[in-house]
């Protein structure tokens, strides 16, 4: 028997980066969690069925966070006077070590999952830690919450602190065991192969992970070209490769299965060609790139290269879980690049950034991030009435205003794949 | 009879840009609203007096917003795809025109004042509109709320829309009448002479305003060097002056009385010399400068020039009323200037930006923005316990974390000049 859901309200979504569809008092019809209709009037075939009428509230796609480190949740907003490598040593590695204890993991991951829910992040691509059991804890919490995610057990077998490192054999064995354990999860939560970044993974480990990605047919995530010091380090570690990008490519970790790379700030044109050829997604993490003084990724240039782009919170290099605020920052950074750096690539518009935060990242999950027919219905219901305004505004203006000055207090409901998701316990 | 207030809690303040004082379970004693003691133990002379004990909560100075347009409150987060001049025409001028009606002014200004309170802005330097009666409405609402502010009736007699312009005579007459009316206000709310910016004011008007500033001994605020198009425009309007800065200087609108200029992004070294000589304060408005693609003000360079600097929300070029978020953005922009533009001036640290948001701007009000002896006691009580953290943190880390990921929900109490200020009606 088919499960039909009909939502009514002010609908806003971006089928393409330049197209914002705004439908006043429109209808979305989903059958078994998939949109079959989105428009101004309810088709006669659905008349008589119950309609969830959200009145004057906005209905927008759920947000997609394409890069976050769940174990760093407590560290948000700390150590922001440091750059990447010292920040990792002072704050990140000591915290991740604690996830050796699955009970500590449950404590922190529960708070993190609740915050994803609170801020309307219906899909996320997450780093766990090297600890397979704790990573399974995170996957269980997400599944129980009804949120969708790709979750990775992290791999690190070199250049890492004594307290947060694996042998190559153990790393591969644990990854295989975790991939087996992951088979028990339903359609919303899946594994993703997760070498931390080139400096923390030997060639042997990277090759082994590439083989596992192929064997289990799972996607791959990592970090790429975030910081000048990091790039030089990779170059010193891999003189045989032409670029940081090519290190991943040559170890079968780019494009063999769907791949997403966080940051990609300082790519050469040749690296962009490789990203395009392999259709590797860039996870643009603007807050993180500011906080860690990493730089401004050339998003319009990447888009013109036909490279897929999504947005990432990068908790906790980024401090904000809210993808509304992350997309705002993406716009701001693109403006700063334009006015202060190149005066060449036009800043991102609101529509473009909203697209990146929904359908842009959503493509990594399949048909996600839009209300077009065939798309899984992830939706947020936004009540902006408490944000005082003495004026009438268009729906697009109301959306922009909420993104800039609203917050989680205005998100009234969240739907994931057609299912209403309540606050996690 | 003297009124003594004793607060106890985790005290944090910045007497200088590089010095963060953090006192665990310390005491602040204020007599008649002025700090007479701040330290770890209560001096014996105050023993036996009632102590307001805030337990594990943080006590920080109230925030100082050195530049905001109160009438643009409803427009926050709108039209952010536009640059300064088209944005003014589309959003700002039509909205400001409505303040011809003091009842509309009361409606919007009430919401704005409540938001200042909510976000812990205890002092602010505000633009009203050209309308003197509505400007008095704003001043009354601030005084009733117990918040401190310098408020300006705006002057505009050229290059302005037909519906938002004054004759030179009327502008000066209204300003004089408003300055007289302002005499009825108490010590917390005072007038400030406010030519909108050079392009909207004739030389005759600017000179007249300079005379009024001197006659009534009131400070001056305006805009300076925000946007390249604006700078070229000023240059075309005033070929007789060497710079935008000198136009103000030559019209007695800089340094004759205390002066604050918003933005100052693209100043030449000669202009910086003039700012230093006149001790004109720069109101750095990072969100606005991002939103309107204006550029990144060289804050460390200005500080090295011994120019006083405060921070401004610039509502509604800036979208955020929260000065915690504005100071965070100031740090972020300074990092982007360092990594993407000059690699010369070190980014602002948390301490420096916190100083700018408190004592930096506070100096425009006298001894404000710190808990040193002799300073007026403006304070916020921050309860950060709801921001989940599984770790113990230092007080400075707790402050940083709240600035990055906290919001108005964590501000439990506000004091202005030693008085507890309740939510405005």
mmCIF file of C-alpha atoms in Angstrom, chain B residues 195-332:
data_model
loop_
_atom_site.group_PDB
_atom_site.id
_atom_site.type_symbol
_atom_site.label_atom_id
_atom_site.label_comp_id
_atom_site.label_asym_id
_atom_site.label_seq_id
_atom_site.Cartn_x
_atom_site.Cartn_y
_atom_site.Cartn_z
ATOM 1 C CA UNK B 195 25.450 64.165 8.040
ATOM 2 C CA UNK B 196 24.533 60.998 6.140
ATOM 3 C CA UNK B 197 27.657 61.065 4.005
ATOM 4 C CA UNK B 198 29.362 63.595 1.768
ATOM 5 C CA UNK B 199 27.334 62.857 -1.372
ATOM 6 C CA UNK B 200 24.052 63.674 0.445
ATOM 7 C CA UNK B 201 25.184 66.950 2.028
ATOM 8 C CA UNK B 202 26.069 70.270 0.366
ATOM 9 C CA UNK B 203 29.086 72.186 1.574
ATOM 10 C CA UNK B 204 26.752 74.752 3.097
ATOM 11 C CA UNK B 205 24.950 72.089 5.099
ATOM 12 C CA UNK B 206 28.184 70.430 6.217
ATOM 13 C CA UNK B 207 29.595 73.754 7.383
ATOM 14 C CA UNK B 208 26.377 74.544 9.237
ATOM 15 C CA UNK B 209 26.456 71.161 10.939
ATOM 16 C CA UNK B 210 30.065 71.721 11.963
ATOM 17 C CA UNK B 211 28.989 74.981 13.589
ATOM 18 C CA UNK B 212 26.111 73.307 15.409
ATOM 19 C CA UNK B 213 28.408 70.549 16.660
ATOM 20 C CA UNK B 214 30.655 73.192 18.160
ATOM 21 C CA UNK B 215 27.822 75.363 19.491
ATOM 22 C CA UNK B 216 26.111 72.450 21.248
ATOM 23 C CA UNK B 217 29.335 70.586 21.991
ATOM 24 C CA UNK B 218 28.092 67.304 20.525
ATOM 25 C CA UNK B 219 30.009 64.599 18.699
ATOM 26 C CA UNK B 220 29.768 63.834 14.988
ATOM 27 C CA UNK B 221 29.202 60.623 13.047
ATOM 28 C CA UNK B 222 29.125 59.817 9.362
ATOM 29 C CA UNK B 223 30.286 57.333 6.714
ATOM 30 C CA UNK B 224 33.724 57.342 5.119
ATOM 31 C CA UNK B 225 35.417 55.349 2.396
ATOM 32 C CA UNK B 226 33.064 52.398 2.173
ATOM 33 C CA UNK B 227 32.884 51.587 -1.519
ATOM 34 C CA UNK B 228 34.979 52.390 -4.588
ATOM 35 C CA UNK B 229 32.012 53.867 -6.470
ATOM 36 C CA UNK B 230 31.204 56.100 -3.513
ATOM 37 C CA UNK B 231 34.807 57.288 -3.224
ATOM 38 C CA UNK B 232 34.915 58.248 -6.905
ATOM 39 C CA UNK B 233 31.649 60.081 -6.496
ATOM 40 C CA UNK B 234 32.979 62.130 -3.579
ATOM 41 C CA UNK B 235 36.111 62.908 -5.547
ATOM 42 C CA UNK B 236 33.988 64.209 -8.436
ATOM 43 C CA UNK B 237 31.828 66.280 -6.084
ATOM 44 C CA UNK B 238 34.810 67.800 -4.249
ATOM 45 C CA UNK B 239 37.753 68.228 -6.604
ATOM 46 C CA UNK B 240 39.008 70.939 -4.234
ATOM 47 C CA UNK B 241 39.734 68.389 -1.496
ATOM 48 C CA UNK B 242 42.650 65.971 -1.483
ATOM 49 C CA UNK B 243 40.553 63.115 -0.173
ATOM 50 C CA UNK B 244 37.164 61.962 1.074
ATOM 51 C CA UNK B 245 38.528 62.314 4.621
ATOM 52 C CA UNK B 246 39.579 65.889 3.982
ATOM 53 C CA UNK B 247 36.106 66.879 2.827
ATOM 54 C CA UNK B 248 34.837 66.220 6.345
ATOM 55 C CA UNK B 249 37.918 67.785 7.900
ATOM 56 C CA UNK B 250 37.628 70.946 5.833
ATOM 57 C CA UNK B 251 33.972 71.331 6.798
ATOM 58 C CA UNK B 252 34.779 71.153 10.559
ATOM 59 C CA UNK B 253 33.198 67.742 10.815
ATOM 60 C CA UNK B 254 36.239 65.799 11.935
ATOM 61 C CA UNK B 255 37.952 66.138 15.267
ATOM 62 C CA UNK B 256 36.462 69.483 16.260
ATOM 63 C CA UNK B 257 34.307 67.398 18.601
ATOM 64 C CA UNK B 258 34.655 63.621 19.079
ATOM 65 C CA UNK B 259 34.041 61.988 15.732
ATOM 66 C CA UNK B 260 33.269 58.463 14.562
ATOM 67 C CA UNK B 261 33.328 57.396 10.923
ATOM 68 C CA UNK B 262 31.835 54.136 9.733
ATOM 69 C CA UNK B 263 33.759 51.765 7.429
ATOM 70 C CA UNK B 264 37.069 53.492 6.438
ATOM 71 C CA UNK B 265 37.940 50.548 4.220
ATOM 72 C CA UNK B 266 39.983 52.164 1.481
ATOM 73 C CA UNK B 267 41.811 55.035 3.239
ATOM 74 C CA UNK B 268 45.149 56.266 1.905
ATOM 75 C CA UNK B 269 48.064 56.669 4.294
ATOM 76 C CA UNK B 270 47.494 60.430 4.242
ATOM 77 C CA UNK B 271 43.896 59.916 5.241
ATOM 78 C CA UNK B 272 45.027 57.668 8.079
ATOM 79 C CA UNK B 273 47.353 60.434 9.248
ATOM 80 C CA UNK B 274 44.372 62.794 9.343
ATOM 81 C CA UNK B 275 42.316 60.251 11.290
ATOM 82 C CA UNK B 276 45.140 59.866 13.782
ATOM 83 C CA UNK B 277 45.691 63.604 14.122
ATOM 84 C CA UNK B 278 41.989 64.181 14.825
ATOM 85 C CA UNK B 279 41.634 60.953 16.863
ATOM 86 C CA UNK B 280 38.610 60.103 14.769
ATOM 87 C CA UNK B 281 37.226 56.684 15.662
ATOM 88 C CA UNK B 282 36.741 54.099 12.936
ATOM 89 C CA UNK B 283 33.556 52.094 13.298
ATOM 90 C CA UNK B 284 34.488 48.815 11.653
ATOM 91 C CA UNK B 285 31.384 47.071 10.323
ATOM 92 C CA UNK B 286 32.543 43.683 9.060
ATOM 93 C CA UNK B 287 29.190 42.104 8.197
ATOM 94 C CA UNK B 288 28.106 45.157 6.273
ATOM 95 C CA UNK B 289 31.392 45.302 4.417
ATOM 96 C CA UNK B 290 30.909 41.682 3.376
ATOM 97 C CA UNK B 291 27.219 41.895 2.565
ATOM 98 C CA UNK B 292 27.592 44.951 0.335
ATOM 99 C CA UNK B 293 30.855 43.685 -1.234
ATOM 100 C CA UNK B 294 32.619 46.768 0.083
ATOM 101 C CA UNK B 295 35.936 45.179 1.037
ATOM 102 C CA UNK B 296 38.018 44.410 4.119
ATOM 103 C CA UNK B 297 39.063 47.336 6.298
ATOM 104 C CA UNK B 298 42.745 47.162 7.336
ATOM 105 C CA UNK B 299 42.068 47.090 11.067
ATOM 106 C CA UNK B 300 45.536 46.200 12.301
ATOM 107 C CA UNK B 301 47.039 48.880 10.125
ATOM 108 C CA UNK B 302 44.564 51.427 11.534
ATOM 109 C CA UNK B 303 45.437 50.317 15.073
ATOM 110 C CA UNK B 304 49.147 50.637 14.329
ATOM 111 C CA UNK B 305 48.364 54.180 13.144
ATOM 112 C CA UNK B 306 46.999 54.855 16.662
ATOM 113 C CA UNK B 307 43.521 55.429 15.288
ATOM 114 C CA UNK B 308 40.764 54.461 17.748
ATOM 115 C CA UNK B 309 38.602 51.589 16.488
ATOM 116 C CA UNK B 310 35.203 50.296 17.563
ATOM 117 C CA UNK B 311 32.881 47.779 15.959
ATOM 118 C CA UNK B 312 29.523 48.396 14.341
ATOM 119 C CA UNK B 313 26.624 46.202 13.337
ATOM 120 C CA UNK B 314 25.683 48.690 10.605
ATOM 121 C CA UNK B 315 22.108 47.519 10.641
ATOM 122 C CA UNK B 316 20.994 46.910 7.912
ATOM 123 C CA UNK B 317 24.040 46.752 5.662
ATOM 124 C CA UNK B 318 24.981 44.325 8.388
ATOM 125 C CA UNK B 319 22.249 41.859 9.244
ATOM 126 C CA UNK B 320 23.252 40.901 12.799
ATOM 127 C CA UNK B 321 22.373 42.964 15.861
ATOM 128 C CA UNK B 322 24.601 40.695 17.984
ATOM 129 C CA UNK B 323 27.983 42.310 18.597
ATOM 130 C CA UNK B 324 29.314 38.898 19.612
ATOM 131 C CA UNK B 325 28.724 37.801 16.037
ATOM 132 C CA UNK B 326 30.072 41.085 14.675
ATOM 133 C CA UNK B 327 33.328 40.652 16.581
ATOM 134 C CA UNK B 328 33.581 37.084 15.329
ATOM 135 C CA UNK B 329 33.211 38.375 11.774
ATOM 136 C CA UNK B 330 35.864 41.035 12.416
ATOM 137 C CA UNK B 331 38.289 38.255 13.296
ATOM 138 C CA UNK B 332 37.299 36.259 10.240
#
